Coordinates of C-alpha atoms in Angstrom, one line a residue:
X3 CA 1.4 -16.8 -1.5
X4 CA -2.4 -16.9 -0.8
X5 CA -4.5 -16.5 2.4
X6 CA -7.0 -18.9 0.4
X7 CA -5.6 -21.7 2.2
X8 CA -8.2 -21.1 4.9
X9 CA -10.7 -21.1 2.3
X10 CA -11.8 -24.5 3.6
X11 CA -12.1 -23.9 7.6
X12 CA -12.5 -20.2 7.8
X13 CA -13.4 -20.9 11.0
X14 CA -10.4 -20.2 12.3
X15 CA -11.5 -15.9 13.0
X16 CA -15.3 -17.1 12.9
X17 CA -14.5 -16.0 17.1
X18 CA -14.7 -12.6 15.8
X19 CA -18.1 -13.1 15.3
X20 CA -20.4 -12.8 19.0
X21 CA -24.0 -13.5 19.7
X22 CA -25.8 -10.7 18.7
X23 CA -27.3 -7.9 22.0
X24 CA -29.7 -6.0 21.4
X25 CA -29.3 -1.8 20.7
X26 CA -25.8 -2.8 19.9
X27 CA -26.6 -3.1 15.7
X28 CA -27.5 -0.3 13.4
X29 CA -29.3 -2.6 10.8
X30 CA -28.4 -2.8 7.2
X31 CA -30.8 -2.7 3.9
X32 CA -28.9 -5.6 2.4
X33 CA -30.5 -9.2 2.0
X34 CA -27.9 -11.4 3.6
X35 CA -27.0 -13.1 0.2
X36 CA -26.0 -9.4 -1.0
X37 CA -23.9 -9.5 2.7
X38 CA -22.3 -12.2 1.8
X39 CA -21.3 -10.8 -1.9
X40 CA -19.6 -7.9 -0.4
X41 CA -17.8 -9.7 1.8
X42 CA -16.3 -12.4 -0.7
X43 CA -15.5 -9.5 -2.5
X44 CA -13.7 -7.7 0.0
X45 CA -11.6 -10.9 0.7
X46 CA -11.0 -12.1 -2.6
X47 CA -9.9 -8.6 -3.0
X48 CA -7.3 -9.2 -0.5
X49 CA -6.2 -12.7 -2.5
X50 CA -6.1 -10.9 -5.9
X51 CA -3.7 -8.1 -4.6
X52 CA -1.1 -10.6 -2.6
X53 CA -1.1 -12.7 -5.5
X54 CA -0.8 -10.7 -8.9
X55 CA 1.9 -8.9 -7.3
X56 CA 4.6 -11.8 -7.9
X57 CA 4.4 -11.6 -11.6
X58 CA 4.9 -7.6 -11.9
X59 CA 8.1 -7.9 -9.7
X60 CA 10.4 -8.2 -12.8
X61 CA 8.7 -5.1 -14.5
X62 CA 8.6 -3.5 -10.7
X63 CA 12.7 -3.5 -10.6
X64 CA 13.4 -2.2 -14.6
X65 CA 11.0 0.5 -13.9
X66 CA 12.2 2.0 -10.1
X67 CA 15.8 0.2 -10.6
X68 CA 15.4 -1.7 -7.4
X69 CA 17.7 -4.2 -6.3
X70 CA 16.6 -7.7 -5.0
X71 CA 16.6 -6.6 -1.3
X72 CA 13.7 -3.8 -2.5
X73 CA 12.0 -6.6 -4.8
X74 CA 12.1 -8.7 -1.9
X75 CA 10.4 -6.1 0.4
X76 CA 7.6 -5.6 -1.8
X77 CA 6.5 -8.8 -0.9
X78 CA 7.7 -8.9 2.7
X79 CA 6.4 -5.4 4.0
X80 CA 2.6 -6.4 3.5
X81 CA 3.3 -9.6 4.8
X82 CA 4.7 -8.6 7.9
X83 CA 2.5 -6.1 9.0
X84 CA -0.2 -8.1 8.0
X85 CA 0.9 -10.5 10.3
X86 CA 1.1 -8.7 12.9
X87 CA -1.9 -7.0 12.3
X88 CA -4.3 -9.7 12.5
X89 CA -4.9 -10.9 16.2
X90 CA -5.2 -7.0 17.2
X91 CA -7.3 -5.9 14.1
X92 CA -10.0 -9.1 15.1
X93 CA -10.0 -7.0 18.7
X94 CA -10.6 -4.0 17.1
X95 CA -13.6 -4.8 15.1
X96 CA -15.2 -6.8 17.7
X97 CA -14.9 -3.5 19.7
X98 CA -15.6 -0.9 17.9
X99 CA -17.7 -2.5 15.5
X100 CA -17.3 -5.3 12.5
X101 CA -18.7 -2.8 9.7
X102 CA -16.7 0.5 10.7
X103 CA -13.5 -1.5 10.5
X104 CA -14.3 -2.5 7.3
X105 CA -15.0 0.7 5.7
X106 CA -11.4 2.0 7.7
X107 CA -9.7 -0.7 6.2
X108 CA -10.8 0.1 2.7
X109 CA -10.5 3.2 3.4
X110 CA -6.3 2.7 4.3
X111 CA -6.4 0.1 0.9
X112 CA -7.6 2.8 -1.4
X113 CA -4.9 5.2 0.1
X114 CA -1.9 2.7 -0.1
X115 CA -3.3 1.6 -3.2
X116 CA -2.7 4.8 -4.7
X117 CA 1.0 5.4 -2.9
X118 CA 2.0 2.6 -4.4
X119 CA 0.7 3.0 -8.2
X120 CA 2.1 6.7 -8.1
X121 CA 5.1 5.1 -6.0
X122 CA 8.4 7.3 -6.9
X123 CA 11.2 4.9 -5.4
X124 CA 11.3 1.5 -4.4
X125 CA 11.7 2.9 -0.7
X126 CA 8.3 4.6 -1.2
X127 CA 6.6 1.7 -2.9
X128 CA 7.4 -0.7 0.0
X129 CA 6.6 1.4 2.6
X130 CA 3.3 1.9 1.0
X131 CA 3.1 -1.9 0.9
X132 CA 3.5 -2.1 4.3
X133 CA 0.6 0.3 4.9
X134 CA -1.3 -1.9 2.4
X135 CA -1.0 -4.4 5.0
X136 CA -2.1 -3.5 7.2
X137 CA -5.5 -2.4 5.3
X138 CA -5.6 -6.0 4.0
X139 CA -5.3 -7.0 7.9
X140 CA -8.4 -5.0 8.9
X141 CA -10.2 -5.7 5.9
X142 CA -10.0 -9.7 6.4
X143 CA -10.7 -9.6 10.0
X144 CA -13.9 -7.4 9.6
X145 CA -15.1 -9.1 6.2
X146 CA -15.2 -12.4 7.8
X147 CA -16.5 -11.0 10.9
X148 CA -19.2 -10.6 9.3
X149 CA -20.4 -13.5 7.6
X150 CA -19.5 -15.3 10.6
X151 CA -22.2 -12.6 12.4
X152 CA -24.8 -12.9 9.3
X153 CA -24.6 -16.9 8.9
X154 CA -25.3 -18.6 12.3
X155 CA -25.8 -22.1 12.2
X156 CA -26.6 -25.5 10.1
X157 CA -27.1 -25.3 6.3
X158 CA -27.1 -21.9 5.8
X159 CA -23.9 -21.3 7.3
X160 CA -22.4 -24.2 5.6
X161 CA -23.7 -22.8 2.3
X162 CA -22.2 -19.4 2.9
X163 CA -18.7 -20.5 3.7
X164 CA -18.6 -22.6 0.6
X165 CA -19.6 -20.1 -1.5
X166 CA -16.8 -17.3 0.4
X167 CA -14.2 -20.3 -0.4
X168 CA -15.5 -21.0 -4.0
X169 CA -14.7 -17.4 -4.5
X170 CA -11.1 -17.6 -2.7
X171 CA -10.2 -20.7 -4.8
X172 CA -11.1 -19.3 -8.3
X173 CA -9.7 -15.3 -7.2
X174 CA -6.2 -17.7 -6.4
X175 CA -6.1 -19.6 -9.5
X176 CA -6.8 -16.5 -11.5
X177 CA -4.2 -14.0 -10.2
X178 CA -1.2 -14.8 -11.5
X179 CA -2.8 -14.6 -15.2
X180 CA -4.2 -11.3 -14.1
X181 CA -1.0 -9.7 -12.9
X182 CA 0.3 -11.0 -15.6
X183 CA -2.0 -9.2 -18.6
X184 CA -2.2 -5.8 -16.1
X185 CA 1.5 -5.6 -16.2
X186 CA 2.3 -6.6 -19.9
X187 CA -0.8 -4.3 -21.0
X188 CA -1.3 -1.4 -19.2
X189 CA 1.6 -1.5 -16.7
X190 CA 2.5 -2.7 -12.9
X191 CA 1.3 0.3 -11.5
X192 CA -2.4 0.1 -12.3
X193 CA -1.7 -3.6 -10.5
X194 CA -2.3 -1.5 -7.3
X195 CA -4.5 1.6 -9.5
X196 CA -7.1 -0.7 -10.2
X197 CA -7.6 -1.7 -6.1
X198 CA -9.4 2.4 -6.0
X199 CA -12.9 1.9 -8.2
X200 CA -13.1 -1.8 -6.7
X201 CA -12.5 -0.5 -3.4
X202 CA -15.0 2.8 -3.9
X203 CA -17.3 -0.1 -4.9
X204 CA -17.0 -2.0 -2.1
X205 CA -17.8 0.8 0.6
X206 CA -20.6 2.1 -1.2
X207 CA -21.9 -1.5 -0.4
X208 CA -20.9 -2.1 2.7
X209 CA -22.6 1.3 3.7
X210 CA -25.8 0.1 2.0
X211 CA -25.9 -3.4 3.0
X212 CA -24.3 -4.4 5.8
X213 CA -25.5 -4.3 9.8
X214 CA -22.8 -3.2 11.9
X215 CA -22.3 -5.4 15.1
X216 CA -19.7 -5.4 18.5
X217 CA -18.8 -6.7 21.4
X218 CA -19.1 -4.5 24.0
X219 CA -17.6 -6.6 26.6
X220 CA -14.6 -8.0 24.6
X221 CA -11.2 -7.9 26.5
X222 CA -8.7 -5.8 26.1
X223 CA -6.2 -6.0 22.9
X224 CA -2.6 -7.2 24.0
X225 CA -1.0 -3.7 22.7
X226 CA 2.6 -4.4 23.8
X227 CA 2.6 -8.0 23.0
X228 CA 1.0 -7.3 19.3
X229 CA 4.0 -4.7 18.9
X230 CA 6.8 -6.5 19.8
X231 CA 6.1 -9.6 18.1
X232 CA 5.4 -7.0 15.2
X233 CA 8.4 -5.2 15.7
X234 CA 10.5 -8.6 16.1
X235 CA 9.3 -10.3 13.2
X236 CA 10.4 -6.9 10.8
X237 CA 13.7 -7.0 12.4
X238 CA 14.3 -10.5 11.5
X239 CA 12.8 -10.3 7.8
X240 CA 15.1 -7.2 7.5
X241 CA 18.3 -9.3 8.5
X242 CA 17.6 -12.1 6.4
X243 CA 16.6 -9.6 3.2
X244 CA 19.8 -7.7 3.4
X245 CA 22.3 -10.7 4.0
X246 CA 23.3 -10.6 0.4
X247 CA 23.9 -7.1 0.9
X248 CA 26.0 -7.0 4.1
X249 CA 27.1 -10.5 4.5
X250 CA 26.7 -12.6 7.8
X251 CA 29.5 -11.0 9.7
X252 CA 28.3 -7.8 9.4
X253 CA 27.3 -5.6 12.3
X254 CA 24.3 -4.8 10.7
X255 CA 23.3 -8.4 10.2
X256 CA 24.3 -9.1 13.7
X257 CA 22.5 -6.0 15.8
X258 CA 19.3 -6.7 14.0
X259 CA 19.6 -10.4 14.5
X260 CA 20.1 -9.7 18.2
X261 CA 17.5 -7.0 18.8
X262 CA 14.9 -9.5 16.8
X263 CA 15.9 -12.2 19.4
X264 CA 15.5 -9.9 22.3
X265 CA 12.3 -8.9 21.5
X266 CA 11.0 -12.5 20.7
X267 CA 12.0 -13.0 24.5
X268 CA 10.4 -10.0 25.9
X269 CA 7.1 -11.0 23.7
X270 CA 7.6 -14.4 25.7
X271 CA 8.2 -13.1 28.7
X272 CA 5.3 -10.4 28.6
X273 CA 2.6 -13.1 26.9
X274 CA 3.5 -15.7 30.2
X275 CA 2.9 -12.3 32.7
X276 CA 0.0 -10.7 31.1
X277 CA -3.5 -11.7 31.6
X278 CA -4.8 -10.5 28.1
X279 CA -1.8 -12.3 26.1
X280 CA -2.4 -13.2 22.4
X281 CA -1.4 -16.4 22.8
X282 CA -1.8 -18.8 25.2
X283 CA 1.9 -20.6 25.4
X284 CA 0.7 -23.3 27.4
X285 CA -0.9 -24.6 23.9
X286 CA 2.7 -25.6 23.0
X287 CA 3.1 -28.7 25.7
X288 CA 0.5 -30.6 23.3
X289 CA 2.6 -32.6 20.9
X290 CA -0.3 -32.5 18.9
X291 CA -0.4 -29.1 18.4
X292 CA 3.0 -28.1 18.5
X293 CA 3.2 -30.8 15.1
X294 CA 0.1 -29.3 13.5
X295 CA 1.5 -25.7 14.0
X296 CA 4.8 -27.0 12.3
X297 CA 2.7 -28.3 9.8
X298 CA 1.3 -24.7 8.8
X299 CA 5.0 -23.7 9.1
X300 CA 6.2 -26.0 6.5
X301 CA 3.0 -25.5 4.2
X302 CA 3.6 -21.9 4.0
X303 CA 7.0 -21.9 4.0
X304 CA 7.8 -24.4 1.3
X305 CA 5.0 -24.2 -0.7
X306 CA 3.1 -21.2 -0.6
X307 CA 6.6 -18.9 -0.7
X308 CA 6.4 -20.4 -4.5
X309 CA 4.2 -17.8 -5.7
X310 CA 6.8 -15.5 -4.7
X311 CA 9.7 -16.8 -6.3
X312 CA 8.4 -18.9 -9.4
X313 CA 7.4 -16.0 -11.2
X314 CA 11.1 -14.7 -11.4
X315 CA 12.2 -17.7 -12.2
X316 CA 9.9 -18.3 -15.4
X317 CA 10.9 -15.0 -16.4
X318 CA 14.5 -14.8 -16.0
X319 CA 15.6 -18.4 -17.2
X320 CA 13.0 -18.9 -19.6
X321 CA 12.5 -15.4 -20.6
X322 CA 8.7 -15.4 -20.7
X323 CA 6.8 -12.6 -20.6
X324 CA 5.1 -11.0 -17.6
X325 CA 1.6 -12.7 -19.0
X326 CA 3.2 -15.9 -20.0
X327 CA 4.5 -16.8 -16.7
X328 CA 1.2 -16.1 -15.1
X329 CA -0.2 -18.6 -17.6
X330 CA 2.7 -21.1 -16.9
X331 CA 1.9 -21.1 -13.1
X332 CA -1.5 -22.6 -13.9
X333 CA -0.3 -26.3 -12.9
X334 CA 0.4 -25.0 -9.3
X335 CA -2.8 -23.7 -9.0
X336 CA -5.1 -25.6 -10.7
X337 CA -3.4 -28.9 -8.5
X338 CA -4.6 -26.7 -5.3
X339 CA -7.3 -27.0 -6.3
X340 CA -7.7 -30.5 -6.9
X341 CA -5.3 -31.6 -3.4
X342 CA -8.3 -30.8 -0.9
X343 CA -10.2 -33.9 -2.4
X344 CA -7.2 -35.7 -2.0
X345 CA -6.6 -34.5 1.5
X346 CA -10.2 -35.2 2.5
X347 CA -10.4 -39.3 1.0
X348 CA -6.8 -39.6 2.7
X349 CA -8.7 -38.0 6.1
X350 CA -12.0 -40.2 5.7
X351 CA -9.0 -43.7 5.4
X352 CA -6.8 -42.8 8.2
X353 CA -9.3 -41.4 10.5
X354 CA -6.8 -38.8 11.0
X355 CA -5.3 -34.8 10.6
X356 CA -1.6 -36.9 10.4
X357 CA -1.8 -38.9 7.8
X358 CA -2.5 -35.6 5.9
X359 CA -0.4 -33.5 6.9
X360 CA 2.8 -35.7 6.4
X361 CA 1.5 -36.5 3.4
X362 CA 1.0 -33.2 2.1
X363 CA 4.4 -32.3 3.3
X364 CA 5.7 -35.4 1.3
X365 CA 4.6 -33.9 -1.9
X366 CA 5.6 -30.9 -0.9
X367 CA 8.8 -31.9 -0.6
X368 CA 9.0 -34.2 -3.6
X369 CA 7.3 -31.7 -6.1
X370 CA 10.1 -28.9 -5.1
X371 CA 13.0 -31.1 -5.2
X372 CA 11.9 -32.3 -8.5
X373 CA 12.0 -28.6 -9.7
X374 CA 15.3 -28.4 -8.2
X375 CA 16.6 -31.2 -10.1
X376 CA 15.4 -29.9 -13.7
X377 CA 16.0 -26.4 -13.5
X378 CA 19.4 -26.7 -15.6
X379 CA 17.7 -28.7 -18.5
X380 CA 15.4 -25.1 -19.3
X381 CA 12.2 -27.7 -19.9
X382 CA 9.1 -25.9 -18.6
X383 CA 7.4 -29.3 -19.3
X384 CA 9.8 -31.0 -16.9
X385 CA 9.1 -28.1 -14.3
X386 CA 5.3 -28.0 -15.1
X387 CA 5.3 -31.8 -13.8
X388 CA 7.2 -31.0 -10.4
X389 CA 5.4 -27.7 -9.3
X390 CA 2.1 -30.0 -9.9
X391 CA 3.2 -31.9 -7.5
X392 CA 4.0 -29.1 -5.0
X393 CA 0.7 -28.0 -6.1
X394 CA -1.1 -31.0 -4.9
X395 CA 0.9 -31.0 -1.5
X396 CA -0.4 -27.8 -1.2
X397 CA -4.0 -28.5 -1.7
X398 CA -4.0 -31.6 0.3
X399 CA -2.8 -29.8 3.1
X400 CA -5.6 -26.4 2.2
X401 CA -7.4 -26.1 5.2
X402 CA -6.3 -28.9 6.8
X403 CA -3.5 -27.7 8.6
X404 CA -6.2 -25.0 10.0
X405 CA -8.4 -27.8 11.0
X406 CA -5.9 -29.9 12.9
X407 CA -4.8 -27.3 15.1
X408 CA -8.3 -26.3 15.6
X409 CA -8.6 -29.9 16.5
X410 CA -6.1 -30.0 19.7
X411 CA -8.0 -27.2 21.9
X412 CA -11.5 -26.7 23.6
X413 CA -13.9 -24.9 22.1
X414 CA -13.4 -21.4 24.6
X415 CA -9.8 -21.5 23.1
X416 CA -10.5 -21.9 19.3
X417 CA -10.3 -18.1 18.9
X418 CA -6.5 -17.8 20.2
X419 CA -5.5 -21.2 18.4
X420 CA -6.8 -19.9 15.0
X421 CA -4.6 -16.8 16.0
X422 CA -1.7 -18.9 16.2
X423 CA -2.4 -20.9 13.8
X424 CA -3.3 -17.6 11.2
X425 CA 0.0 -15.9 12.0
X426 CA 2.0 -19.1 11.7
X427 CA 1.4 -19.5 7.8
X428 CA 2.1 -15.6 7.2
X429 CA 5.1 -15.4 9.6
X430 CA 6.3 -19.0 7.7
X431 CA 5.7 -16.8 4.4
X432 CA 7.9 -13.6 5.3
X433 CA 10.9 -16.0 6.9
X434 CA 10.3 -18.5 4.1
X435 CA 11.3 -15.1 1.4
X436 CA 14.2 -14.2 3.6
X437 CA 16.1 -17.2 4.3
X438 CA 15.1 -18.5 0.4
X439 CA 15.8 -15.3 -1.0
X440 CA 19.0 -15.4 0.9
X441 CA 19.8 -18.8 -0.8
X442 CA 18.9 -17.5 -3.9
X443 CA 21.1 -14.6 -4.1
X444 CA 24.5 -16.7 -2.9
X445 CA 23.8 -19.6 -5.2
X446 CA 23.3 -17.3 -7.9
X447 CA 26.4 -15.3 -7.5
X448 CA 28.8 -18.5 -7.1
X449 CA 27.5 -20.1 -10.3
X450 CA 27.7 -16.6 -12.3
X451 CA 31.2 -16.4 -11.0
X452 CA 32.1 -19.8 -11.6
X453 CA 31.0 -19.5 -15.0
X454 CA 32.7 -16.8 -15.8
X455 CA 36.7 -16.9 -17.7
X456 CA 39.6 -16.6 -15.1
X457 CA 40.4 -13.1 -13.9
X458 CA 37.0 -11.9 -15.7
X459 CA 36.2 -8.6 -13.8
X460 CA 32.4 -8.0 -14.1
X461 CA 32.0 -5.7 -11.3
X462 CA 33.6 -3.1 -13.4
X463 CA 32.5 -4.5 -16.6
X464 CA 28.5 -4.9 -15.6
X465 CA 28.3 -2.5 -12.9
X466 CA 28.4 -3.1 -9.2
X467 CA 25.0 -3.5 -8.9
X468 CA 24.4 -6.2 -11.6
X469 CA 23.5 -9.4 -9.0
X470 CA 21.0 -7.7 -7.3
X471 CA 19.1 -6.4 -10.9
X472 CA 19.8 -9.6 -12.1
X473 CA 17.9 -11.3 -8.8
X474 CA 15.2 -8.9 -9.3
X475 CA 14.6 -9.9 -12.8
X476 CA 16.5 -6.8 -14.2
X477 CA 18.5 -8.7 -16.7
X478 CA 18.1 -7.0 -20.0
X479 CA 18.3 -3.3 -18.7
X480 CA 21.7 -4.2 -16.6
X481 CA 23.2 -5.7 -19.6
X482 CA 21.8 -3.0 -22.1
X483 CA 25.3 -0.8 -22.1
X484 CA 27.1 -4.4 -23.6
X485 CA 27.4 -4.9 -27.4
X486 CA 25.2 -7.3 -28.9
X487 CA 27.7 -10.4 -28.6
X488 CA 29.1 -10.2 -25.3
X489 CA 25.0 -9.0 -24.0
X490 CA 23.9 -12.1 -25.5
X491 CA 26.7 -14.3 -23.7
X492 CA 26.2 -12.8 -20.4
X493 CA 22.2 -13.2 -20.7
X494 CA 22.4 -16.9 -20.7
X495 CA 25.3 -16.9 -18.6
X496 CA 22.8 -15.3 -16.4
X497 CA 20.0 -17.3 -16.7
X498 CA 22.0 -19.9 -15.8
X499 CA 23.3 -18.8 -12.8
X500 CA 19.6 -17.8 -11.7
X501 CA 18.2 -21.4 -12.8
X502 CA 21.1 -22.8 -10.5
X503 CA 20.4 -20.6 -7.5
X504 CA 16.7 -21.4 -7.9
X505 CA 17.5 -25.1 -7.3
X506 CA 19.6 -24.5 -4.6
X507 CA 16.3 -22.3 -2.7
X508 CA 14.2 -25.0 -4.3
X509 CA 16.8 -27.6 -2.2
X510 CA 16.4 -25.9 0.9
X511 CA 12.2 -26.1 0.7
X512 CA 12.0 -29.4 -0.1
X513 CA 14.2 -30.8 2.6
X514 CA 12.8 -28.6 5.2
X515 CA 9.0 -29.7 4.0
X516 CA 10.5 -33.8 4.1
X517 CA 12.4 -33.0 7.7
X518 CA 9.0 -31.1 8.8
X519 CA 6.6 -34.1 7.5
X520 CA 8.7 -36.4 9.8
X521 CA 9.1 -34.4 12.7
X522 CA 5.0 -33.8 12.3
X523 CA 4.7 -37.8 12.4
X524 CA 7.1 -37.6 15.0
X525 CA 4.8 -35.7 17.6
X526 CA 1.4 -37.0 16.5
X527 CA 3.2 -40.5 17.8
X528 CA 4.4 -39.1 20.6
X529 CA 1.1 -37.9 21.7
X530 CA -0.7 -41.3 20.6
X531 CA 1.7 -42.7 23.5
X532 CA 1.1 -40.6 25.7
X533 CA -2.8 -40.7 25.8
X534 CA -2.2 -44.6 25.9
X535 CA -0.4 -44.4 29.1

C-alpha cells in the first residue's frame, strides 16, 4: 500500500499552500532546489516506511509470537490514524506554520520509530505504529505544504512536482526489496531503527533550509468531526480484524459494529450542522463525483491492499525468503509504473477521467482474479503474469482517480475534495485489510480442516493458536514441536490451505474492483444525461 499514487496530481493538499503575507515567514538559507530535496525526502520517507513493512510481517510474528489479528494491526494502526490525521494536520500547519509541523512530525517519527524497533509485544509495537501515523500524517501534510509554498506557478512548479513524484515512484518500486534485505540481514527491527539518523538528517535540513510560512486567517479545524470519523473508522477496522477471533455473532463483534455505525451518523449529523465541517456532503449529489470517489475506493481497496497481503503469501506458500519475496513483487511495481502512460494515451482517446477509471478497475479486476485462479498450481511464473496485470490497473488509475474527483468541483472547493478524495484511498486501505484479512483467515481454516484425515484433532495436536501463526506467516516455529515427518506433512498441508484462502480474498477484490468499474460507468452516464437534459 503506497501514498505514491498521488505522485502524479499532488495537487490534491497543494490548498495547504496560501499566498505568501508579509512578516508572517522567518526566511530560510536553503536554495529552493535544496527545499525541494528535503521535502521529497521527507515524503519518500513516509513511502519507504508504509511499504517495506509488508515483507518483515512474517519475521515480525516468529519474533513477538503475534497472531494474525496483531500482524494485521501493524498495518492497520498507522493507517488509521493516518487517516484520520490528514484533513486536521493540513489545518494545523497552515496555522501554526508549515516548517514547525514538520520538524514536530519528525520529531513524533523518530520517537515511534524507536518504540517500535525496541517494541517488547505485539500490543506495544502497534500502538507505536499508530503513533507513527500519525507522525507520517503531519510529516506529508507539512512536506508538501511546502513545495506547494516554494514552487508557485508555470514551469517551475511543473518541474518540481515531477521531480517529488520521480522520487515517490522509484522509493515505491524499491521498498519491498528493501524490507526485504533489512529483515533477512540485519533484522525487522532496524526496518523502523534505521527511520532515526534519516530522520536526524532530515531536521537538521529543514532547520537550515527551509522558510517557515502560515495562514493566519485559516478557519478553524473541525475537532469533533476529525475525531469521530477517527474514532469510527478504528472501531470498524477493530471489528473486522478480530472476526476470526470472536466470530460474527459475537458481542464483541456486534457492540463495536454498532458503536462504529453510531458514530459515522453523528460525524454525518455534526459535518451537515457545523459551519467548519471537513467535508462538504453536498459533493455527493454529483454522480460524477460520487463515481470518481468509488473509483479511489476500489483502487485502494483492491489493488493497493496487495502490498499488504502478497508478501505473506510469497512467503508462506512458496516459502521464499523475506528478500526473495520483495524481489518477486517487482512485476507489481514495475507495471505501476508503466500504467500512468497507459492511463494518460487512454485519457488523450476518450477525452475522458471514465474511460480510465473503468478501465483501470477492469485490470484490476482481471489481474487479481487471475491470481486467484493460479494460486493452487504454486507457479510464481503463473502469478507473476496476473499481479502485472493488477499492477498495470494500478498505474493506469495512479493519479488519475485524484484528478477526476479534482475534476467535479470549483476551484474554492478543491481543498476539501482532495480531503475526501485523500482519506478515501487510506480508509479503502484499512477496510480493504479487515474484510480481506477476514476472508483470508476463514478460507484458510476450511481448507486446512478439509484437508485434514477424519476425526484429526489439531487443536490439541498443533496448539490452539496455530491458524492465527500460520496467517501471520508463523508456519515453521508453530510446527517446530512435530517430528520431522508429520512437520513436513502439515507444512504443505499448510501452505495449501493459505494459497486457497488467498484466492478466496483475491476473489473478493477482483469482483468488487469489476462491480466498482461498472457502477463507476454507471454514474459517469448518469451524469452525461443529466447535463443533456
Amino acid at each position: 500500500m503506497s501514498i505514491s499514487s498521488q505522485s502524479n496530481h499532488p495537487e490534491h493538499l497543494a490548498h495547504l499552500a496560501r499566498p505568501r503575507r508579509p512578516g508572517t515567514e522567518a526566511p530560510g538559507r536553503g536554495t529552493k532546489n535544496f527545499i525541494l530535496a528535503t521535502a521529497s525526502a521527507t515524503c519518500s520517507l513516509i513511502v519507504l516506511d508504509t511499504n517495506v513493512v509488508a515483507v518483515s510481517l512474517p519475521a515480525i510474528a516468529r519474533t513477538l509470537q503475534a497472531s494474525f489479528s496483531d500482524v494485521e494491526w501493524v498495518v492497520s494502526a498507522y493507517m488509521v490514524a493516518f487517516a484520520s490525521c490528514l484533513l486536521p494536520a493540513g489545518g494545523l500547519a497552515d496555522r501554526f506554520g508549515r516548517k514547525r509541523m514538520m520538524l514536530l512530525g519528525l520529531g513524533v517519527f523518530i520517537l515511534a520509530s524507536v518504540g517500535c524497533g525496541l517494541a517488547p509485544t505485539a500490543s506495544f509495537l502497534n500502538i507505536a505504529r499508530a503513533i507513527k501515523g500519525v507522525g507520517a500524517a503531519i510529516l506529508l501534510t507539512a512536506a508538501l505544504a511546502i513545495i506547494a509554498n516554494t514552487f508557485h506557478e508555470g514551469a517551475e512548479r511543473t518541474r518540481a512536482w515531477a521531480i517529488w513524484g520521480t522520487c515517490m515512484g522509484i522509493t515505491t518500486t524499491i521498498a519491498p526489496l528493501v524490507g526485504g534485505v533489512i529483515t533477512q540481514w540485519a533484522g525487522w527491527r532496524w526496518i523502523f531503527l534505521i527511520n532515526v539518523p534519516i530522520c536526524l538528517i532530515l531536521v537538521t535540513c529543514a532547520r537550515y533550509a527551509v522558510t517557515e510560512s502560515r495562514n493566519p486567517s485559516n478557519s478553524r479545524i473541525d475537532v469533533i468531526g476529525s475525531t469521530l470519523f477517527g474514532v469510527a473508522l478504528m472501531l470498524a477496522m477493530w471489528t473486522l480484524i478480530d472476526i476470526p477471533t470472536h466470530g460474527w455473532d459475537s458481542l464483541a463483534t456486534w457492540s463495536r459494529c454498532f458503536g462504529a455505525a453510531l458514530l459515522s451518523a453523528l460525524f454525518v449529523l455534526h459535518e451537515r450542522a457545523t459551519k467548519h465541517a471537513m467535508i462538504d456532503l453536498a459533493l455527493f449529489r454529483q454522480p460524477r463525483f460520487v463515481g470518481a470517489v468509488l473509483g479511489m475506493f476500489g483502487y485502494a481497496a483492491c489493488a493497493q491492499v496487495m502490498m499488504t497481503f502478497l508478501p505473506l503469501y510469497l512467503q508462506n506458500a512458496f516459502g521464499m525468503s523475506a528478500v526473495k519475496a520483495g524481489v518477486s513483487m517487482l512485476p507489481f511495481a514495475l507495471a505501476m509504473i508503466v500504467g500512468p502512460y497507459i492511463g494518460a494515451r487512454l485519457s488523450a482517446r476518450f477525452h475522458g477521467s471514465s474511460s480510465v477509471l473503468v478501465a483501470g478497475l477492469l485490470l484490476i479486476g482481471t489481474g487479481n482474479l487471475m491470481v486467484a485462479a493460479v494460486t493452487s498450481f504454486a507457479s510464481y511464473g503463473l502469478v507473476a503474469v496476473g499481479i502485472t496485470v493488477t499492477g498495470l490497473g494500478a498505474g493506469v488509475m495512479n493519479g488519475d482517480t485524484q484528478k477526476a474527483i479534482m475534476a467535479c468541483v470549483p476551484v474554492h472547493r478543491t481543498g476539501m475534495a482532495s480531503g475526501i478524495s485523500t482519506t478515501t484511498r487510506f480508509s479503502a486501505i484499512v477496510t480493504a485489510v479487515g474484510v480481506l484479512g477476514a476472508v483470508l483467515a476463514y478460507h484458510t481454516q476450511s481448507a486446512f480442516e478439509a484437508a485434514l484425515p477424519g476425526g484429526y484433532a489439531w487443536r490439541e495436536t498443533l496448539g490452539r493458536d496455530f491458524l492465527t501463526r500460520l496467517l501471520a506467516g508463523d508456519i515453521a516455529q508453530a510446527l517446530s514441536h512435530l517430528d520431522t515427518a508429520a512437520r513436513t506433512t502439515m507444512t504443505a498441508l499448510a501452505s495449501q490451505a493459505f494459497a486457497a484462502g488467498f484466492s478466496a480474498a483475491l476473489t473478493v477484490a477482483g469482483t468488487v474492483a469489476l462491480v466498482v468499474g461498472a457502477t463507476v460507468w454507471s454514474l459517469y452516464r448518469w451524469q452525461t444525461k443529466i447535463e443533456r437534459a
